[in-house]
Structure formats: C-alpha cells, structure tokens
C-alpha cells in the first residue's frame, strides 16, 4: 500500500456520535504505553500525525484517519493507564465498547501488546472481549527492536498463551524503529480495500 493522502477526519469524545463511514475501517487498540501512536504514524507514513507522548494515556478520543480516501485507520483510546482515575478508565472502556459494538464499517481489529512482556490482565480481557463480540483480533507485538532475534519465537509463544489465543490467531512482531512487520499490516489493509471493491462490483 502506498500512502498518498491522510486526513484526520473525525475526532470522537465520550459524548460524540460515531461517524457513518462508507469506507472500511481498521481499528487499533492497546495499552496506553504500548507504542500505538508510533505504530499508527508508521502505518500512515507520517512522523507525528498521531501524538506520541512522554506521558501515556493521552489518547482520550477515537480518531478516524482517512487514508487515500479508501480506508479509515481508527485510533482507539489507550486502556489500562494506571494514573488515570477509575472514572476515566471506565469512560475509555465504554467508548471502545460502543465503537466496536456499533460501527458497521469495521473490517479488522488490531490489538497491540508489548513483545517483551506476558500480556496483562487488561490485554487478556480486551482480547477475549473482541472475540466475544465477533472479531478475530490480529495481535501486533510491538517494541520488537528491544529484544534479541533469538527471543522472538519464545516471546510470541508467551503472548499466545497469555492471551489464550488459538494457533490460528495472527501475531505480527513489529518495530516502529526498524519498520519490521509494517509490510504485513499494510498488506492486510490492501486486502480489505480489494475485498471491498470486489463486493461493490
């Protein structure tokens, strides 16, 4: 996929009405310190479109990026941020839940986890909930450049076991530094656009 144009088209807060987009959507969810903004900037081929912050938990809205006027990249609020109040955490959870339950345009859901660690309780809950509402989450194991190549298979196995994912769940090791794994994510987006165009014919 060649990124020709990107436009932050819609920003939804807790009380906003979700857009009725006609293009397919791919949603990215993950803990607030997992490197989601860096991944989205890599996917969009922009340096700082999604705000990368030194204080996690900054994404408190659902952001819809229109890519090539063909597909939306949807940045969901980071969850599990320890310093957020319980009320804030609950609100972000409701926003994610409402979006995943009501948007008819979602074609893929990506769940980001840190490849260095066993998935947290929040990660497992999010994975299980995504499955419960009918999605097959694609897991992106971020921060790949922080571990040795020899550790990758072991860490991917720990993530699969920690999430309770079956052998068919796709896990993509990814680094926003080296861009390893980026081509796989872009290929998924290409396939979605192609499928959408084929359905319209």
Coordinates of C-alpha atoms in Angstrom, one line a residue:
X1 CA 0.0 0.0 0.0
X2 CA 1.3 3.4 -1.0
X3 CA 0.1 6.2 1.3
X4 CA -0.9 9.1 -0.9
X5 CA -3.1 11.1 1.4
X6 CA -4.0 11.1 5.1
X7 CA -6.6 13.3 6.8
X8 CA -7.6 13.3 10.4
X9 CA -11.3 13.4 9.6
X10 CA -13.2 12.8 12.8
X11 CA -12.4 13.0 16.5
X12 CA -15.0 11.5 18.8
X13 CA -15.1 12.1 22.5
X14 CA -17.3 10.2 25.1
X15 CA -20.5 12.1 24.1
X16 CA -19.8 12.3 20.3
X17 CA -21.9 10.5 17.8
X18 CA -19.8 8.0 15.8
X19 CA -19.5 8.7 12.1
X20 CA -21.3 6.6 9.5
X21 CA -18.3 6.0 7.3
X22 CA -18.7 4.4 3.9
X23 CA -15.1 3.3 3.6
X24 CA -13.9 0.2 5.6
X25 CA -12.3 0.8 9.0
X26 CA -9.4 -0.9 10.7
X27 CA -9.1 -0.3 14.4
X28 CA -6.0 -0.2 16.6
X29 CA -6.4 -0.9 20.4
X30 CA -3.7 -1.3 23.0
X31 CA -2.5 -0.3 26.4
X32 CA -1.6 3.4 26.8
X33 CA 2.2 2.7 26.8
X34 CA 2.4 0.0 24.1
X35 CA 3.6 2.3 21.3
X36 CA 0.3 2.7 19.5
X37 CA 0.9 6.3 18.3
X38 CA 4.3 5.3 16.9
X39 CA 2.8 2.3 15.1
X40 CA 0.0 4.5 13.6
X41 CA 2.5 7.1 12.5
X42 CA 4.5 4.3 10.8
X43 CA 1.4 2.9 9.1
X44 CA 0.3 6.4 7.9
X45 CA 3.9 7.2 6.9
X46 CA 3.8 10.4 8.9
X47 CA 6.2 11.4 11.6
X48 CA 3.8 12.9 14.1
X49 CA 0.2 12.7 13.0
X50 CA -0.8 10.5 15.9
X51 CA 0.5 12.3 19.0
X52 CA 3.4 10.4 20.7
X53 CA 3.5 11.5 24.3
X54 CA 6.0 11.0 27.1
X55 CA 3.0 10.7 29.5
X56 CA 0.9 7.7 28.4
X57 CA -2.8 7.8 28.3
X58 CA -3.1 10.9 26.1
X59 CA -5.4 9.4 23.5
X60 CA -8.7 10.0 25.1
X61 CA -10.7 10.2 21.9
X62 CA -11.4 7.9 19.0
X63 CA -9.5 9.3 16.0
X64 CA -10.5 8.5 12.4
X65 CA -7.8 8.9 9.8
X66 CA -9.0 8.8 6.2
X67 CA -6.2 7.1 4.1
X68 CA -6.2 7.5 0.3
X69 CA -10.0 8.1 0.5
X70 CA -10.2 4.3 0.6
X71 CA -9.9 3.1 4.2
X72 CA -10.0 4.5 7.7
X73 CA -7.3 3.9 10.4
X74 CA -9.1 4.2 13.7
X75 CA -7.0 5.0 16.8
X76 CA -8.9 3.9 19.9
X77 CA -8.2 5.3 23.4
X78 CA -5.3 3.6 25.2
X79 CA -6.6 1.5 28.1
X80 CA -5.1 0.4 31.4
X81 CA -3.3 3.6 32.2
X82 CA -2.5 3.3 35.9
X83 CA -2.5 7.0 36.7
X84 CA -5.9 7.7 35.2
X85 CA -8.8 7.9 37.6
X86 CA -11.2 5.0 37.7
X87 CA -13.9 7.1 36.1
X88 CA -11.6 8.0 33.2
X89 CA -10.6 4.4 32.7
X90 CA -14.3 3.4 32.7
X91 CA -15.1 6.1 30.2
X92 CA -12.4 5.0 27.8
X93 CA -13.6 1.4 28.1
X94 CA -17.2 2.4 27.3
X95 CA -16.0 4.4 24.2
X96 CA -14.1 1.4 22.9
X97 CA -17.0 -0.9 23.6
X98 CA -19.5 1.4 21.9
X99 CA -17.4 1.7 18.8
X100 CA -16.7 -2.0 18.4
X101 CA -20.4 -2.8 19.0
X102 CA -21.9 -0.2 16.7
X103 CA -19.7 0.5 13.7
X104 CA -20.8 -1.4 10.6
X105 CA -17.6 -0.5 8.7
X106 CA -15.0 -2.3 10.9
X107 CA -13.2 -5.0 8.8
X108 CA -10.2 -5.7 11.1
X109 CA -9.3 -5.1 14.7
X110 CA -5.6 -5.0 15.8
X111 CA -4.6 -5.5 19.4
X112 CA -1.2 -4.2 20.4
X113 CA 0.8 -5.9 23.1
X114 CA 4.4 -5.4 24.2
X115 CA 6.5 -8.3 22.9
X116 CA 8.8 -8.1 25.9
X117 CA 6.1 -9.0 28.5
X118 CA 3.5 -11.5 29.2
X119 CA 0.1 -9.9 28.3
X120 CA -1.5 -8.0 31.2
X121 CA -4.9 -8.8 32.6
X122 CA -6.3 -5.8 30.6
X123 CA -4.8 -7.2 27.4
X124 CA -6.4 -10.6 28.0
X125 CA -9.7 -9.0 28.8
X126 CA -9.6 -6.9 25.7
X127 CA -8.7 -9.9 23.5
X128 CA -11.4 -12.1 25.0
X129 CA -14.0 -9.3 24.6
X130 CA -13.0 -8.7 21.0
X131 CA -13.6 -12.4 20.3
X132 CA -16.8 -12.3 22.3
X133 CA -18.3 -9.6 20.1
X134 CA -17.3 -11.5 16.9
X135 CA -13.9 -10.3 15.8
X136 CA -10.7 -12.3 15.1
X137 CA -8.2 -9.9 16.6
X138 CA -4.8 -9.6 14.8
X139 CA -2.2 -9.2 17.5
X140 CA 0.7 -6.8 16.9
X141 CA 3.6 -7.5 19.3
X142 CA 5.3 -4.1 19.5
X143 CA 8.8 -3.0 20.5
X144 CA 10.5 -5.8 18.6
X145 CA 13.7 -3.9 18.4
X146 CA 14.0 -4.1 22.2
X147 CA 14.6 -7.9 22.2
X148 CA 17.2 -10.2 20.6
X149 CA 16.2 -12.1 17.4
X150 CA 16.7 -15.4 19.2
X151 CA 14.0 -14.4 21.8
X152 CA 11.2 -13.7 19.2
X153 CA 9.7 -17.2 19.0
X154 CA 9.7 -17.7 22.7
X155 CA 8.0 -14.3 23.3
X156 CA 5.4 -14.8 20.6
X157 CA 4.6 -18.2 22.3
X158 CA 4.2 -16.5 25.7
X159 CA 1.9 -13.9 24.2
X160 CA -0.3 -16.6 22.5
X161 CA -0.5 -18.5 25.8
X162 CA -1.1 -15.3 27.9
X163 CA -4.0 -14.2 25.7
X164 CA -5.5 -17.6 25.4
X165 CA -5.2 -17.3 21.7
X166 CA -5.5 -20.3 19.4
X167 CA -3.0 -21.4 16.8
X168 CA -4.8 -19.6 14.0
X169 CA -4.6 -16.1 15.7
X170 CA -2.2 -14.0 13.7
X171 CA 0.6 -12.4 15.8
X172 CA 2.8 -9.9 14.0
X173 CA 6.1 -8.9 15.7
X174 CA 6.6 -5.2 14.9
X175 CA 9.1 -2.4 15.4
X176 CA 8.3 1.3 14.8
X177 CA 12.1 1.8 14.8
X178 CA 13.1 -0.6 12.1
X179 CA 9.6 -0.9 10.5
X180 CA 9.8 -4.7 10.6
X181 CA 6.2 -6.1 10.4
X182 CA 4.9 -2.9 8.8
X183 CA 4.5 -4.5 5.3
X184 CA 2.3 -7.2 6.8
X185 CA -0.1 -4.6 8.4
X186 CA -0.2 -2.6 5.1
X187 CA -0.9 -5.9 3.2
X188 CA -3.9 -6.5 5.5
X189 CA -5.2 -3.0 4.6
X190 CA -4.7 -3.6 0.9
X191 CA -6.6 -6.9 1.1
X192 CA -9.5 -5.2 2.9
X193 CA -9.7 -2.5 0.2
X194 CA -9.5 -5.1 -2.6
X195 CA -12.3 -7.2 -0.9
X196 CA -14.4 -4.1 -0.5
X197 CA -14.0 -3.1 -4.2
X198 CA -14.8 -6.6 -5.3
X199 CA -18.0 -6.7 -3.2
X200 CA -19.1 -3.4 -4.8
X201 CA -18.8 -4.8 -8.4

